[in-house]
Amino acid sequence: MAKTEPELLSAGRQTAFLWPDPPEEDKYSVCVHCGFCLEVCPTYQEWKDENHSPRGRVFLIKEAAEGKLPLDASVIDSVFTCLDCRACETVCPSGVQVGALIEEARGQVHHAQPKTGMKGAIERFFLRGVFPHPKRLKTLRGLMRFYQKSGLRTAARKTGALRVLPKHLREMEAVIPDIQPKAAIDALPERMPAQGQKKGTAALFTGCVMDVFFSDVNCATARVANRNGLEVLVPRDQICCGALQVHAGDREQARAMARHNIDVFERSGADYVIINAAGCGAALKEYPELFKDDPVYHEKAVAFSKRVRDISELLVEVGYDPPRGKVERTVTYHDACHLCHAQKIRSQPRELLRSIPGLRVIEMPDSERCCGSAGIYNLTHPEMAGTLLERKMDDIPAGVDAVVMGNPGCMMQIRAGVHRRQADLDVLHTVELLDLAYQKEENRR
Ligand code: SF4
Ligand code: SF4
């Protein structure tokens, strides 16, 4: 049974964080309270409340760590309203790892006050019951495809049955892409030889959300990597990366999933692990954070994370053939938080887009501001997520016909924005445009 805060504080420890893997002192103690982070924090920008700013969150975590505050609603609320977008880390002169602190604090809350009722049951069902199990994920995928193809979706929309759902869930339902007959992990061969001179072997991380909703992006990623001299492996026994579990504070479950993936990709013998989903890529690169108290897996996690590359990052690193097929479109690029702030990948996707003949790229103002997707934040905090989505939609420059990005969560969120505004805009992944340009080049031969 969960302990109450007074019990926790009276347990003889000078801290409110009583479980393993707490927020680390060397992370929160380096904050110098300068406040540079305030103006880039989306929740502070909206609420102008220090408790919902990076500086305020770090302070509350420090106070709880030192036993000066119980793990009460003020701390918990502040920690869970954070988008974990890491915009604060980009501007912080002291290198405070706000994202890691937030995730560690959520891990403590997960133990101290496990979610109960319907919310807790739904969260456990998906985060423990579905995502870590590829067969169950496949069943869910099949059910969603059945819903789309059998006429159920049409009937649900015509009869107004969807009106029982809250507005944000109705919007999400409206923008779910057509589910492909097969996920990429089943559709792609296990080994795809490199074209031309071989530059290395890359094992494709197919992900969960990406392979349910955007399996065609995974297939495009494999083709583009092949086209640029990379042999592509698709390890069949990989599972979801565990990012959503880390965001929710369920670090035990995330660790179990990370151990499994580390072993699977180690066995693959690939030089690189390639990924096209910013959130998952950041989680894979940060696996060592999960194993601070496990020397064996910490070492393995460090070796694994060194091999992880976003597809745009790897193409620029090993060299790519500029495509010769023309794609005559005008697009803008949205920086997914976990690509720009967490992985510091900004120039590579732009370089790839600018290499496509005929493609015009117009920069989006404040392109690094979160769109509100943030893992499952758009489901748990729909009001703030909706406000941020509106701001993002306002920033899309006039005259573009597509918004391009490198993360499936952002793709779903911006699709919802396009639907809300009835805008004539496509939402695309960077690699889809590159793949299209290579296909057009192929067709010219
Ligand atoms: S910018 Fe960094 S050091 Fe300054 S207040 Fe924010 S978190 Fe603290
Ligand atoms: S991660 Fe994002 S939402 Fe959280 S404190 Fe930093 S800037 Fe604010």
XYZ file of C-alpha atoms and ligand atoms in Angstrom:
461
model
C 0.000 0.000 0.000
C 1.226 3.532 -0.768
C 2.662 5.409 2.172
C 1.368 8.877 3.018
C 3.736 11.837 3.002
C 4.013 12.126 6.805
C 4.952 8.447 6.989
C 7.549 9.026 4.313
C 9.048 11.997 6.068
C 9.071 10.238 9.414
C 10.832 7.218 8.011
C 14.106 8.533 9.377
C 15.384 9.832 6.038
C 16.058 13.495 5.333
C 14.300 13.361 2.019
C 10.857 12.887 0.552
C 12.346 10.631 -2.108
C 12.512 7.227 -0.453
C 12.747 4.877 -3.380
C 15.743 3.882 -5.503
C 16.816 6.052 -8.436
C 15.805 9.482 -6.964
C 16.569 12.891 -8.559
C 20.327 13.293 -8.282
C 21.940 16.073 -6.304
C 24.565 16.777 -8.950
C 21.713 17.569 -11.341
C 19.602 19.915 -9.196
C 22.451 21.550 -7.257
C 23.937 23.199 -10.352
C 20.927 25.477 -10.903
C 22.053 29.061 -10.213
C 18.494 30.467 -10.357
C 19.398 32.808 -13.214
C 15.968 32.490 -14.834
C 17.247 32.321 -18.418
C 14.987 29.298 -18.851
C 11.741 31.042 -17.935
C 10.905 32.598 -21.256
C 11.428 29.442 -23.291
C 9.294 27.249 -21.039
C 5.879 26.711 -22.672
C 4.046 26.196 -19.370
C 5.612 29.294 -17.802
C 4.867 31.301 -20.947
C 1.187 30.391 -20.585
C 0.670 30.489 -16.814
C 3.378 32.923 -15.650
C 3.625 30.816 -12.496
C 7.100 30.097 -11.150
C 5.952 26.669 -9.893
C 5.399 25.716 -13.522
C 8.749 26.991 -14.742
C 12.024 25.066 -15.054
C 13.614 27.039 -12.209
C 10.580 26.473 -9.995
C 10.446 22.770 -10.780
C 14.135 22.285 -10.044
C 13.711 24.189 -6.760
C 10.705 22.090 -5.667
C 12.568 18.873 -6.515
C 15.571 20.070 -4.489
C 13.369 20.984 -1.512
C 11.698 17.570 -1.606
C 15.065 15.835 -1.980
C 16.340 17.662 1.119
C 13.235 16.792 3.139
C 12.081 20.434 3.352
C 8.906 19.648 1.411
C 6.771 16.525 1.410
C 5.953 14.872 -1.876
C 2.617 16.654 -1.912
C 0.283 18.000 -4.579
C 2.346 21.150 -5.188
C 5.440 19.140 -6.122
C 3.531 16.448 -8.002
C 1.468 18.908 -10.023
C 4.537 20.935 -10.974
C 6.417 17.801 -12.051
C 3.537 16.440 -14.142
C 2.567 19.691 -15.897
C 6.077 19.743 -17.391
C 6.058 18.713 -21.041
C 9.566 17.235 -20.711
C 10.277 19.246 -23.858
C 13.827 20.223 -22.718
C 13.617 23.719 -24.205
C 15.007 24.909 -20.860
C 18.091 22.717 -21.290
C 18.943 24.422 -24.576
C 19.291 27.834 -22.892
C 20.521 26.829 -19.443
C 24.088 28.117 -18.869
C 24.667 25.615 -16.044
C 23.680 22.525 -17.968
C 20.839 21.568 -15.602
C 19.319 18.318 -16.851
C 15.735 19.320 -16.163
C 14.273 16.472 -18.227
C 16.173 13.794 -16.310
C 15.246 15.392 -12.960
C 11.572 15.491 -13.924
C 11.661 11.853 -15.022
C 13.407 10.747 -11.813
C 10.919 12.730 -9.701
C 8.035 11.106 -11.553
C 9.586 7.747 -10.717
C 9.302 8.647 -7.014
C 5.677 9.761 -7.417
C 4.934 6.519 -9.245
C 5.954 4.635 -6.062
C 4.557 7.092 -3.524
C 1.170 7.646 -5.087
C 0.360 4.999 -7.678
C -2.491 6.116 -9.919
C -5.803 4.593 -8.915
C -9.286 4.407 -10.470
C -10.039 4.369 -14.162
C -7.073 6.611 -15.089
C -4.620 4.299 -13.343
C -6.208 1.212 -14.872
C -6.053 2.653 -18.410
C -2.445 3.763 -17.948
C -1.380 0.343 -16.627
C -3.315 -1.431 -19.381
C -1.418 0.417 -22.121
C 1.991 0.989 -20.529
C 2.375 -2.457 -18.941
C -0.255 -4.574 -20.683
C 0.056 -3.572 -24.343
C 3.153 -1.610 -25.407
C 5.783 -4.025 -24.031
C 4.108 -6.979 -25.794
C 4.472 -7.027 -29.597
C 1.703 -9.618 -30.075
C -0.827 -7.554 -28.131
C 0.265 -4.431 -29.982
C -0.285 -6.310 -33.219
C -3.786 -7.287 -32.070
C -4.562 -3.676 -31.202
C -3.276 -2.617 -34.604
C -5.509 -5.226 -36.269
C -8.545 -4.032 -34.319
C -7.897 -0.441 -35.364
C -7.587 -1.479 -39.002
C -10.801 -3.474 -38.698
C -12.516 -0.397 -37.218
C -11.340 1.682 -40.175
C -12.051 -0.813 -42.959
C -15.185 -2.635 -41.814
C -17.510 0.349 -41.948
C -17.551 0.701 -38.164
C -15.731 4.021 -38.359
C -18.177 5.376 -40.921
C -21.123 4.203 -38.811
C -19.631 5.664 -35.612
C -19.158 9.019 -37.314
C -22.588 9.054 -39.012
C -24.556 8.086 -35.923
C -22.730 10.566 -33.713
C -21.646 7.743 -31.385
C -18.220 9.410 -31.060
C -19.846 12.334 -29.256
C -19.412 10.377 -26.006
C -15.657 10.979 -26.306
C -14.037 14.182 -25.005
C -13.198 16.720 -27.744
C -9.452 15.994 -27.808
C -10.054 12.245 -28.249
C -12.593 12.901 -31.047
C -9.961 15.004 -32.773
C -7.377 12.237 -32.410
C -9.825 9.671 -33.791
C -10.458 11.910 -36.777
C -6.788 12.110 -37.716
C -5.605 8.534 -37.236
C -3.919 7.641 -40.527
C -5.112 4.635 -42.513
C -3.502 1.628 -40.862
C -1.443 -0.345 -43.387
C -2.118 -4.093 -43.794
C 1.236 -4.959 -42.192
C 3.577 -3.271 -39.739
C 7.077 -2.629 -41.119
C 8.542 -5.125 -38.665
C 6.507 -7.829 -40.462
C 6.560 -6.364 -43.973
C 10.302 -5.700 -44.327
C 12.846 -8.494 -44.860
C 15.100 -9.210 -41.886
C 18.160 -8.220 -43.921
C 18.189 -5.686 -46.754
C 21.530 -5.417 -48.588
C 23.165 -2.042 -49.101
C 23.059 -0.452 -52.529
C 26.427 0.650 -53.899
C 29.479 0.793 -51.712
C 28.637 -0.469 -48.234
C 29.135 2.097 -45.442
C 27.959 -0.040 -42.542
C 25.138 -2.082 -41.091
C 22.181 -0.377 -39.459
C 19.538 -2.137 -37.372
C 16.174 -0.403 -37.731
C 14.282 0.373 -34.538
C 10.665 0.248 -35.679
C 9.010 1.538 -32.485
C 5.417 1.065 -31.327
C 3.392 4.180 -32.255
C 5.477 4.691 -35.391
C 4.867 1.152 -36.621
C 1.154 1.193 -35.782
C 0.303 4.553 -37.371
C 3.205 5.288 -39.718
C 4.653 1.953 -40.805
C 5.152 3.455 -44.275
C 7.648 5.923 -42.713
C 9.607 2.960 -41.336
C 9.642 1.354 -44.797
C 10.806 4.659 -46.318
C 13.573 4.856 -43.696
C 14.848 1.388 -44.624
C 14.778 2.230 -48.379
C 16.610 5.536 -47.900
C 19.265 3.915 -45.689
C 19.739 1.108 -48.241
C 19.943 3.610 -51.057
C 22.818 5.308 -49.232
C 25.042 2.307 -48.689
C 23.690 0.940 -45.426
C 22.780 -2.696 -45.007
C 19.549 -2.660 -43.003
C 18.626 -5.291 -40.427
C 15.179 -5.525 -38.874
C 15.508 -7.498 -35.600
C 12.168 -9.244 -35.164
C 12.306 -9.585 -31.373
C 12.717 -5.864 -30.560
C 10.021 -4.182 -28.469
C 8.811 -0.643 -27.715
C 11.640 1.584 -26.362
C 9.991 2.421 -23.017
C 9.946 6.223 -23.496
C 6.274 6.522 -22.549
C 6.919 4.491 -19.385
C 9.827 6.788 -18.450
C 7.616 9.839 -19.004
C 4.920 8.329 -16.783
C 7.433 7.512 -14.025
C 7.259 3.729 -14.444
C 11.017 3.258 -14.510
C 10.974 -0.447 -13.525
C 8.918 -1.279 -16.593
C 11.106 0.978 -18.760
C 14.228 -0.765 -17.447
C 12.848 -4.200 -18.281
C 12.101 -3.044 -21.830
C 15.497 -1.383 -22.182
C 17.316 -4.554 -21.057
C 15.445 -6.559 -23.660
C 16.244 -4.122 -26.485
C 19.888 -3.749 -25.488
C 20.325 -7.531 -25.715
C 18.423 -7.813 -29.007
C 20.420 -5.073 -30.736
C 23.708 -6.313 -29.277
C 23.006 -9.727 -30.822
C 22.273 -8.090 -34.189
C 25.929 -7.050 -34.444
C 24.935 -3.884 -36.355
C 27.241 -0.869 -36.419
C 24.322 1.490 -35.887
C 20.787 1.460 -34.491
C 18.674 3.763 -36.668
C 15.484 5.432 -35.579
C 13.125 7.968 -37.130
C 11.093 8.898 -34.026
C 12.652 11.728 -32.015
C 11.138 10.712 -28.663
C 12.251 7.099 -29.006
C 15.696 8.125 -30.278
C 16.244 10.305 -27.214
C 15.060 7.496 -24.927
C 17.422 4.992 -26.564
C 20.351 7.397 -26.278
C 19.473 7.923 -22.607
C 19.228 4.233 -21.644
C 22.364 4.603 -19.450
C 20.335 6.942 -17.158
C 18.111 3.992 -16.277
C 20.991 1.779 -15.164
C 22.958 3.991 -12.792
C 22.726 1.282 -10.099
C 23.340 -1.703 -12.369
C 27.010 -1.821 -13.439
C 26.506 -4.694 -15.908
C 23.659 -3.103 -17.818
C 25.059 0.382 -17.437
C 28.104 -0.647 -19.436
C 25.934 -2.405 -22.015
C 23.587 0.616 -22.192
C 26.505 2.981 -22.789
C 27.780 0.796 -25.655
C 24.256 0.536 -27.086
C 23.483 4.254 -26.872
C 26.718 5.123 -28.705
C 25.383 3.251 -31.743
C 21.968 4.973 -31.819
C 21.421 7.525 -34.590
C 18.436 9.402 -35.892
C 18.154 8.591 -39.597
C 18.881 12.223 -40.577
C 21.920 12.268 -38.292
C 23.352 9.051 -39.734
C 22.835 10.033 -43.372
C 24.756 13.269 -42.879
C 27.433 11.438 -40.851
C 28.169 8.660 -43.350
C 27.346 10.710 -46.437
C 24.301 10.527 -48.692
C 23.640 10.886 -52.398
C 21.715 14.095 -53.047
C 18.545 12.892 -54.792
C 18.008 13.851 -58.432
C 14.219 13.414 -58.535
C 12.251 16.656 -58.295
C 9.653 17.254 -55.571
C 7.984 20.535 -56.400
C 6.472 21.516 -53.090
C 6.759 24.291 -50.537
C 7.177 23.077 -46.979
C 8.081 24.247 -43.515
C 9.967 22.299 -40.858
C 8.862 21.804 -37.241
C 11.666 20.892 -34.813
C 10.442 18.043 -32.607
C 11.592 18.802 -29.034
C 13.327 15.464 -28.607
C 15.229 15.965 -31.842
C 16.394 19.569 -31.352
C 16.583 19.994 -27.561
C 17.266 16.417 -26.409
C 19.446 15.182 -29.304
C 20.721 18.549 -30.626
C 19.759 17.566 -34.168
C 18.770 20.677 -36.064
C 20.833 21.128 -39.206
C 20.708 17.550 -40.545
C 16.991 17.309 -41.422
C 17.154 20.775 -42.995
C 20.228 19.794 -45.016
C 18.429 16.700 -46.318
C 15.324 18.675 -47.244
C 17.396 21.339 -49.006
C 19.142 18.627 -51.031
C 15.845 17.728 -52.729
C 15.527 19.401 -56.142
C 12.402 21.526 -56.475
C 11.630 21.558 -52.754
C 11.258 25.013 -51.225
C 11.736 25.191 -47.457
C 10.368 28.182 -45.576
C 11.536 28.470 -41.963
C 8.807 28.450 -39.326
C 9.122 31.117 -36.612
C 9.897 29.650 -33.180
C 10.060 26.222 -34.804
C 11.598 24.696 -31.649
C 8.594 25.456 -29.433
C 6.682 22.337 -28.388
C 3.506 21.531 -30.344
C 1.880 20.079 -27.219
C 2.157 16.420 -28.143
C 4.877 15.512 -25.596
C 4.375 11.756 -25.304
C 0.869 11.337 -23.868
C 0.694 14.928 -22.563
C -1.956 15.758 -25.165
C -4.114 13.061 -23.555
C -3.339 13.853 -19.914
C -3.301 17.678 -20.213
C -5.512 18.414 -23.234
C -6.048 22.105 -22.394
C -2.375 23.087 -22.328
C -1.647 20.766 -25.257
C -4.495 22.410 -27.218
C -3.186 25.914 -26.469
C 0.301 24.981 -27.652
C -1.126 23.387 -30.772
C -2.980 26.607 -31.604
C 0.269 28.578 -31.256
C 2.069 26.085 -33.483
C -0.646 26.291 -36.142
C -0.472 30.109 -36.034
C 3.257 29.880 -36.762
C 2.937 27.839 -39.949
C 4.010 30.240 -42.705
C 1.491 31.165 -45.397
C 2.006 29.498 -48.754
C 3.325 26.130 -47.576
C 1.575 22.920 -48.569
C 3.149 20.626 -45.977
C 4.645 20.660 -42.493
C 7.619 18.330 -42.116
C 9.044 16.842 -38.907
C 10.753 13.796 -37.421
C 8.490 12.447 -34.702
C 5.217 10.466 -34.827
C 3.714 12.179 -31.756
C 4.162 15.603 -33.371
C 2.761 14.220 -36.623
C -0.433 13.122 -34.855
C -0.728 16.394 -32.945
C -0.200 18.617 -35.998
C -2.598 16.443 -38.006
C -5.148 17.281 -35.271
C -4.339 20.975 -35.730
C -4.773 20.726 -39.499
C -8.115 18.973 -38.978
C -9.254 21.567 -36.436
C -8.556 24.384 -38.874
C -9.637 22.491 -41.973
C -6.312 23.568 -43.475
C -5.056 22.308 -46.816
C -1.768 20.950 -45.469
C -0.004 17.603 -45.474
C 1.920 16.432 -42.429
C 5.043 14.539 -43.451
C 8.165 12.946 -42.052
C 11.494 14.233 -43.447
C 12.409 10.782 -44.694
C 9.174 10.493 -46.707
C 10.167 13.441 -48.884
C 13.683 12.116 -49.351
C 12.324 8.696 -50.276
C 9.919 10.291 -52.749
C 12.783 12.184 -54.407
C 14.787 8.938 -54.762
C 11.747 7.160 -56.197
C 11.254 9.923 -58.763
C 14.931 9.648 -59.678
C 14.450 5.891 -60.121
C 11.376 6.400 -62.324
C 13.310 8.710 -64.663
C 15.766 5.917 -65.516
S 18.546 28.485 -16.801
Fe 19.358 26.684 -15.712
S 20.552 27.552 -14.011
Fe 19.223 29.200 -14.774
S 17.344 29.057 -13.497
Fe 16.972 27.829 -15.338
S 17.561 25.755 -14.745
Fe 18.485 27.123 -13.222
S 11.067 20.585 -20.025
Fe 9.817 22.111 -21.150
S 7.918 22.305 -19.951
Fe 9.442 21.269 -18.628
S 10.415 22.875 -17.432
Fe 11.700 22.593 -19.269
S 10.899 24.049 -20.800
Fe 9.345 23.861 -19.178
